[in-house]
Amino acid sequence: MKMAWKEMMKYKMRYIILGSIIFLISLLTLSISGLANGLSQDNAALIKNMPEGTFYMEESAEESYNFSSLSDSQINEVKNIDDNATFFSIQMGEFNDSEEQKHSLAYVSASDDQHFPAVEQGEIILDQSFAEEGLAEGDTIGNELTDEDLTVAGFVEQEKFSHSPVGFISSDDYSSMYDTDTFQLAFSTESDAAVDELSAFSNDEFLNTIPSYSAEQLSLNMIIAFLYVISGMLFAIFFYMINVQKLGTFGILKAVGVKTITLFKMMWAQMFIITVISLLLASGISELFNIFAPSGMPFHLTLDMILYSSAAFIAIGFVGATLSGIQIKKVEPMQAINQGGA
Amino acid sequence: MALFQLDNIQKTFKHGTTSEQILQSIDLELTKGALTALTGASGSGKSTLLTIAAGLQETTEGTIRFEDKTLTAISAEQVREVRAKHFGFVFQQAHLVPFLTVKEQLELMLDTAELKWSKEKRRSRIKETLESVGMWSHRDSQPENLSGGEKQRVAIARSIIHEPKMLFADEPTASLDSKRSAEVMSLIQGLSKELDITVLMVTHDEDVLQYADRTVEMKDGKII
């Protein structure tokens, strides 16, 4: 470690350049990870906030929840496997506020309040973002699907679906608005048993049935994966070039008896120091951005994500540096002795 | 009494379908504490013999014995351990680690030899060794700030800091002028006597031979 640090201090500029590039790549990776997670929350916070369980949807709906409509017999079958199952529906819609301004939202109605807020007939509980737009508790809102106004009964944090804020309404209001007396989906935390004519989905599988969710996440995750690969290659190329310049020194050190593993440890220590400093800076800046980003921006970076990303960067840096270190293993003391040196 | 013994050492290099024998049945015994100079014309095989003796390259045939160990019969890792603990090296160029100070070059060698010395003993040994080569005042200098002769003196200090039993020197004065060359040779000779180190040194410099206890001349891969 001491030798690694000494060398870095001696040749500061080359290590600062590498560190700067790693810092920029890690900052970009964390930013895109934050954006991917933010978009994921924006697209599906309603589902992501639910506990792990099984979602049931009509088989004939072909994985499009809005085409699903559970029959009474299907509802009974789900109740047979889990008496506490929740039934719910989601419909994209809109409402007009007291100033006749239109707002789009996803109406959600459920059979009980196990996983969603309890709401009385004639009331609506809205996502917090509407409060930021000026709506307040007690305000009334209307829409073209019903003559009855709904009173805002409260707000909930981060409840979004398909990039729209959610409004929770009672099943009676939902029935009158959409002229239906059933639900689209069932959710059970206790059973994942197969039910005739219903498709079962885990939470992650259900997220992928949301239009655009998987396409959006795959694109961003692809970029993140490429950034990891680039950082690994960068370490490999950088240490390859540095090691080529140091082969003479390595050869002499091997000649006097220094173990090859000691030379590898020196390189790993340098990789570790550069990566940790770069990650600390990148994490700090990302976290500041997380705090100060405009509220409308879908950016959500968690400590877990920072820790996983950092672990991935360190692991990839280790692999990249080790691959480039094959030269260290190959170098013969004789090569170095026959060359000039300090 | 022989501390180091070479028996029937042969070295052949293969170039495609042809082969070239560089060393032919070399037998050599080195007496404890003696400074032996290997001399001969360029291409006579003296440097090859030195590097083979030091365990830096393998023999084609033959046996190398150091104390009770047969270096040609043990693993590469065991040979490395012998090099680290019992051998010292001085090369034509100083080959100092460019980012370590003079003192750190010696500390590195002590770490490599894995000696269980106290911090106090390490400190005093480093001071003593650097004083013996006249480099204590340069202990915090970087190699780039030293002259050729100073670098070579640091290289000598590095080669003896861990109290080796053998010192291998390959043309240690080749890059120095005659004055510096004499200084370095006096130093090697003095340290060899003082610390009872057995020295095998390659040189083609006639002036250097006066410092040797014994001169072994080589020609065409044989001792003559």
mmCIF file with all atom_site columns, N, CA, C and O in Angstrom, chain A residues 279-303:
data_model
loop_
_atom_site.group_PDB
_atom_site.id
_atom_site.type_symbol
_atom_site.label_atom_id
_atom_site.label_alt_id
_atom_site.label_comp_id
_atom_site.label_asym_id
_atom_site.label_entity_id
_atom_site.label_seq_id
_atom_site.pdbx_PDB_ins_code
_atom_site.Cartn_x
_atom_site.Cartn_y
_atom_site.Cartn_z
_atom_site.occupancy
_atom_site.B_iso_or_equiv
_atom_site.pdbx_formal_charge
_atom_site.auth_seq_id
_atom_site.auth_comp_id
_atom_site.auth_asym_id
_atom_site.auth_atom_id
_atom_site.pdbx_PDB_model_num
ATOM 1   N N  . LEU A 1 279 ? -15.379 7.481  -6.539  1.00 0.00 ? 279 LEU A N  1
ATOM 2   C CA . LEU A 1 279 ? -16.750 7.131  -6.167  1.00 0.00 ? 279 LEU A CA 1
ATOM 3   C C  . LEU A 1 279 ? -17.281 8.035  -5.054  1.00 0.00 ? 279 LEU A C  1
ATOM 4   O O  . LEU A 1 279 ? -18.455 8.407  -5.064  1.00 0.00 ? 279 LEU A O  1
ATOM 5   N N  . LEU A 1 280 ? -16.398 8.384  -4.115  1.00 0.00 ? 280 LEU A N  1
ATOM 6   C CA . LEU A 1 280 ? -16.843 9.274  -3.031  1.00 0.00 ? 280 LEU A CA 1
ATOM 7   C C  . LEU A 1 280 ? -17.291 10.613 -3.606  1.00 0.00 ? 280 LEU A C  1
ATOM 8   O O  . LEU A 1 280 ? -18.341 11.140 -3.238  1.00 0.00 ? 280 LEU A O  1
ATOM 9   N N  . LEU A 1 281 ? -16.478 11.140 -4.536  1.00 0.00 ? 281 LEU A N  1
ATOM 10  C CA . LEU A 1 281 ? -16.826 12.430 -5.152  1.00 0.00 ? 281 LEU A CA 1
ATOM 11  C C  . LEU A 1 281 ? -18.117 12.302 -5.966  1.00 0.00 ? 281 LEU A C  1
ATOM 12  O O  . LEU A 1 281 ? -19.028 13.125 -5.849  1.00 0.00 ? 281 LEU A O  1
ATOM 13  N N  . ALA A 1 282 ? -18.180 11.253 -6.775  1.00 0.00 ? 282 ALA A N  1
ATOM 14  C CA . ALA A 1 282 ? -19.355 11.068 -7.641  1.00 0.00 ? 282 ALA A CA 1
ATOM 15  C C  . ALA A 1 282 ? -20.614 10.839 -6.800  1.00 0.00 ? 282 ALA A C  1
ATOM 16  O O  . ALA A 1 282 ? -21.676 11.401 -7.101  1.00 0.00 ? 282 ALA A O  1
ATOM 17  N N  . SER A 1 283 ? -20.492 10.055 -5.718  1.00 0.00 ? 283 SER A N  1
ATOM 18  C CA . SER A 1 283 ? -21.653 9.787  -4.862  1.00 0.00 ? 283 SER A CA 1
ATOM 19  C C  . SER A 1 283 ? -22.107 11.075 -4.184  1.00 0.00 ? 283 SER A C  1
ATOM 20  O O  . SER A 1 283 ? -23.306 11.345 -4.087  1.00 0.00 ? 283 SER A O  1
ATOM 21  N N  . GLY A 1 284 ? -21.140 11.857 -3.707  1.00 0.00 ? 284 GLY A N  1
ATOM 22  C CA . GLY A 1 284 ? -21.479 13.119 -3.041  1.00 0.00 ? 284 GLY A CA 1
ATOM 23  C C  . GLY A 1 284 ? -22.235 14.051 -3.972  1.00 0.00 ? 284 GLY A C  1
ATOM 24  O O  . GLY A 1 284 ? -23.291 14.600 -3.610  1.00 0.00 ? 284 GLY A O  1
ATOM 25  N N  . ILE A 1 285 ? -21.739 14.193 -5.196  1.00 0.00 ? 285 ILE A N  1
ATOM 26  C CA . ILE A 1 285 ? -22.385 15.101 -6.151  1.00 0.00 ? 285 ILE A CA 1
ATOM 27  C C  . ILE A 1 285 ? -23.771 14.556 -6.540  1.00 0.00 ? 285 ILE A C  1
ATOM 28  O O  . ILE A 1 285 ? -24.744 15.306 -6.615  1.00 0.00 ? 285 ILE A O  1
ATOM 29  N N  . SER A 1 286 ? -23.855 13.240 -6.753  1.00 0.00 ? 286 SER A N  1
ATOM 30  C CA . SER A 1 286 ? -25.149 12.627 -7.111  1.00 0.00 ? 286 SER A CA 1
ATOM 31  C C  . SER A 1 286 ? -26.161 12.834 -5.988  1.00 0.00 ? 286 SER A C  1
ATOM 32  O O  . SER A 1 286 ? -27.336 13.102 -6.230  1.00 0.00 ? 286 SER A O  1
ATOM 33  N N  . GLU A 1 287 ? -25.664 12.686 -4.747  1.00 0.00 ? 287 GLU A N  1
ATOM 34  C CA . GLU A 1 287 ? -26.564 12.827 -3.597  1.00 0.00 ? 287 GLU A CA 1
ATOM 35  C C  . GLU A 1 287 ? -27.062 14.274 -3.489  1.00 0.00 ? 287 GLU A C  1
ATOM 36  O O  . GLU A 1 287 ? -28.241 14.515 -3.195  1.00 0.00 ? 287 GLU A O  1
ATOM 37  N N  . LEU A 1 288 ? -26.157 15.215 -3.757  1.00 0.00 ? 288 LEU A N  1
ATOM 38  C CA . LEU A 1 288 ? -26.571 16.635 -3.742  1.00 0.00 ? 288 LEU A CA 1
ATOM 39  C C  . LEU A 1 288 ? -27.627 16.873 -4.819  1.00 0.00 ? 288 LEU A C  1
ATOM 40  O O  . LEU A 1 288 ? -28.622 17.561 -4.593  1.00 0.00 ? 288 LEU A O  1
ATOM 41  N N  . PHE A 1 289 ? -27.390 16.276 -5.977  1.00 0.00 ? 289 PHE A N  1
ATOM 42  C CA . PHE A 1 289 ? -28.353 16.420 -7.076  1.00 0.00 ? 289 PHE A CA 1
ATOM 43  C C  . PHE A 1 289 ? -29.693 15.792 -6.691  1.00 0.00 ? 289 PHE A C  1
ATOM 44  O O  . PHE A 1 289 ? -30.754 16.327 -6.984  1.00 0.00 ? 289 PHE A O  1
ATOM 45  N N  . ASN A 1 290 ? -29.595 14.663 -5.988  1.00 0.00 ? 290 ASN A N  1
ATOM 46  C CA . ASN A 1 290 ? -30.799 13.963 -5.521  1.00 0.00 ? 290 ASN A CA 1
ATOM 47  C C  . ASN A 1 290 ? -31.637 14.885 -4.624  1.00 0.00 ? 290 ASN A C  1
ATOM 48  O O  . ASN A 1 290 ? -32.865 14.908 -4.686  1.00 0.00 ? 290 ASN A O  1
ATOM 49  N N  . ILE A 1 291 ? -30.914 15.656 -3.799  1.00 0.00 ? 291 ILE A N  1
ATOM 50  C CA . ILE A 1 291 ? -31.602 16.543 -2.844  1.00 0.00 ? 291 ILE A CA 1
ATOM 51  C C  . ILE A 1 291 ? -32.148 17.783 -3.553  1.00 0.00 ? 291 ILE A C  1
ATOM 52  O O  . ILE A 1 291 ? -33.284 18.200 -3.312  1.00 0.00 ? 291 ILE A O  1
ATOM 53  N N  . PHE A 1 292 ? -31.316 18.367 -4.439  1.00 0.00 ? 292 PHE A N  1
ATOM 54  C CA . PHE A 1 292 ? -31.685 19.656 -5.010  1.00 0.00 ? 292 PHE A CA 1
ATOM 55  C C  . PHE A 1 292 ? -32.302 19.587 -6.410  1.00 0.00 ? 292 PHE A C  1
ATOM 56  O O  . PHE A 1 292 ? -32.628 20.620 -6.984  1.00 0.00 ? 292 PHE A O  1
ATOM 57  N N  . ALA A 1 293 ? -32.466 18.372 -6.950  1.00 0.00 ? 293 ALA A N  1
ATOM 58  C CA . ALA A 1 293 ? -33.055 18.255 -8.296  1.00 0.00 ? 293 ALA A CA 1
ATOM 59  C C  . ALA A 1 293 ? -34.485 18.809 -8.281  1.00 0.00 ? 293 ALA A C  1
ATOM 60  O O  . ALA A 1 293 ? -35.184 18.680 -7.266  1.00 0.00 ? 293 ALA A O  1
ATOM 61  N N  . PRO A 1 294 ? -34.938 19.432 -9.372  1.00 0.00 ? 294 PRO A N  1
ATOM 62  C CA . PRO A 1 294 ? -36.307 19.931 -9.416  1.00 0.00 ? 294 PRO A CA 1
ATOM 63  C C  . PRO A 1 294 ? -37.301 18.801 -9.122  1.00 0.00 ? 294 PRO A C  1
ATOM 64  O O  . PRO A 1 294 ? -37.078 17.658 -9.535  1.00 0.00 ? 294 PRO A O  1
ATOM 65  N N  . SER A 1 295 ? -38.377 19.139 -8.408  1.00 0.00 ? 295 SER A N  1
ATOM 66  C CA . SER A 1 295 ? -39.296 18.085 -7.954  1.00 0.00 ? 295 SER A CA 1
ATOM 67  C C  . SER A 1 295 ? -39.929 17.321 -9.115  1.00 0.00 ? 295 SER A C  1
ATOM 68  O O  . SER A 1 295 ? -40.264 16.152 -8.990  1.00 0.00 ? 295 SER A O  1
ATOM 69  N N  . GLY A 1 296 ? -40.054 17.961 -10.266 1.00 0.00 ? 296 GLY A N  1
ATOM 70  C CA . GLY A 1 296 ? -40.668 17.287 -11.410 1.00 0.00 ? 296 GLY A CA 1
ATOM 71  C C  . GLY A 1 296 ? -39.736 16.300 -12.089 1.00 0.00 ? 296 GLY A C  1
ATOM 72  O O  . GLY A 1 296 ? -40.161 15.492 -12.917 1.00 0.00 ? 296 GLY A O  1
ATOM 73  N N  . MET A 1 297 ? -38.447 16.382 -11.742 1.00 0.00 ? 297 MET A N  1
ATOM 74  C CA . MET A 1 297 ? -37.486 15.504 -12.427 1.00 0.00 ? 297 MET A CA 1
ATOM 75  C C  . MET A 1 297 ? -37.509 14.105 -11.812 1.00 0.00 ? 297 MET A C  1
ATOM 76  O O  . MET A 1 297 ? -37.359 13.962 -10.593 1.00 0.00 ? 297 MET A O  1
ATOM 77  N N  . PRO A 1 298 ? -37.734 13.093 -12.629 1.00 0.00 ? 298 PRO A N  1
ATOM 78  C CA . PRO A 1 298 ? -37.765 11.732 -12.061 1.00 0.00 ? 298 PRO A CA 1
ATOM 79  C C  . PRO A 1 298 ? -36.362 11.238 -11.742 1.00 0.00 ? 298 PRO A C  1
ATOM 80  O O  . PRO A 1 298 ? -35.762 10.494 -12.504 1.00 0.00 ? 298 PRO A O  1
ATOM 81  N N  . PHE A 1 299 ? -35.807 11.665 -10.626 1.00 0.00 ? 299 PHE A N  1
ATOM 82  C CA . PHE A 1 299 ? -34.457 11.253 -10.224 1.00 0.00 ? 299 PHE A CA 1
ATOM 83  C C  . PHE A 1 299 ? -34.546 10.726 -8.805  1.00 0.00 ? 299 PHE A C  1
ATOM 84  O O  . PHE A 1 299 ? -34.966 11.435 -7.889  1.00 0.00 ? 299 PHE A O  1
ATOM 85  N N  . HIS A 1 300 ? -34.180 9.466  -8.628  1.00 0.00 ? 300 HIS A N  1
ATOM 86  C CA . HIS A 1 300 ? -34.291 8.870  -7.296  1.00 0.00 ? 300 HIS A CA 1
ATOM 87  C C  . HIS A 1 300 ? -33.115 7.931  -7.082  1.00 0.00 ? 300 HIS A C  1
ATOM 88  O O  . HIS A 1 300 ? -33.056 6.859  -7.671  1.00 0.00 ? 300 HIS A O  1
ATOM 89  N N  . LEU A 1 301 ? -32.175 8.378  -6.259  1.00 0.00 ? 301 LEU A N  1
ATOM 90  C CA . LEU A 1 301 ? -30.973 7.587  -6.015  1.00 0.00 ? 301 LEU A CA 1
ATOM 91  C C  . LEU A 1 301 ? -30.957 7.178  -4.542  1.00 0.00 ? 301 LEU A C  1
ATOM 92  O O  . LEU A 1 301 ? -30.996 8.034  -3.660  1.00 0.00 ? 301 LEU A O  1
ATOM 93  N N  . THR A 1 302 ? -30.898 5.871  -4.293  1.00 0.00 ? 302 THR A N  1
ATOM 94  C CA . THR A 1 302 ? -30.907 5.407  -2.895  1.00 0.00 ? 302 THR A CA 1
ATOM 95  C C  . THR A 1 302 ? -29.496 5.022  -2.469  1.00 0.00 ? 302 THR A C  1
ATOM 96  O O  . THR A 1 302 ? -28.616 4.805  -3.312  1.00 0.00 ? 302 THR A O  1
ATOM 97  N N  . LEU A 1 303 ? -29.310 4.915  -1.163  1.00 0.00 ? 303 LEU A N  1
ATOM 98  C CA . LEU A 1 303 ? -27.995 4.530  -0.632  1.00 0.00 ? 303 LEU A CA 1
ATOM 99  C C  . LEU A 1 303 ? -27.624 3.129  -1.123  1.00 0.00 ? 303 LEU A C  1
ATOM 100 O O  . LEU A 1 303 ? -26.475 2.863  -1.476  1.00 0.00 ? 303 LEU A O  1
#
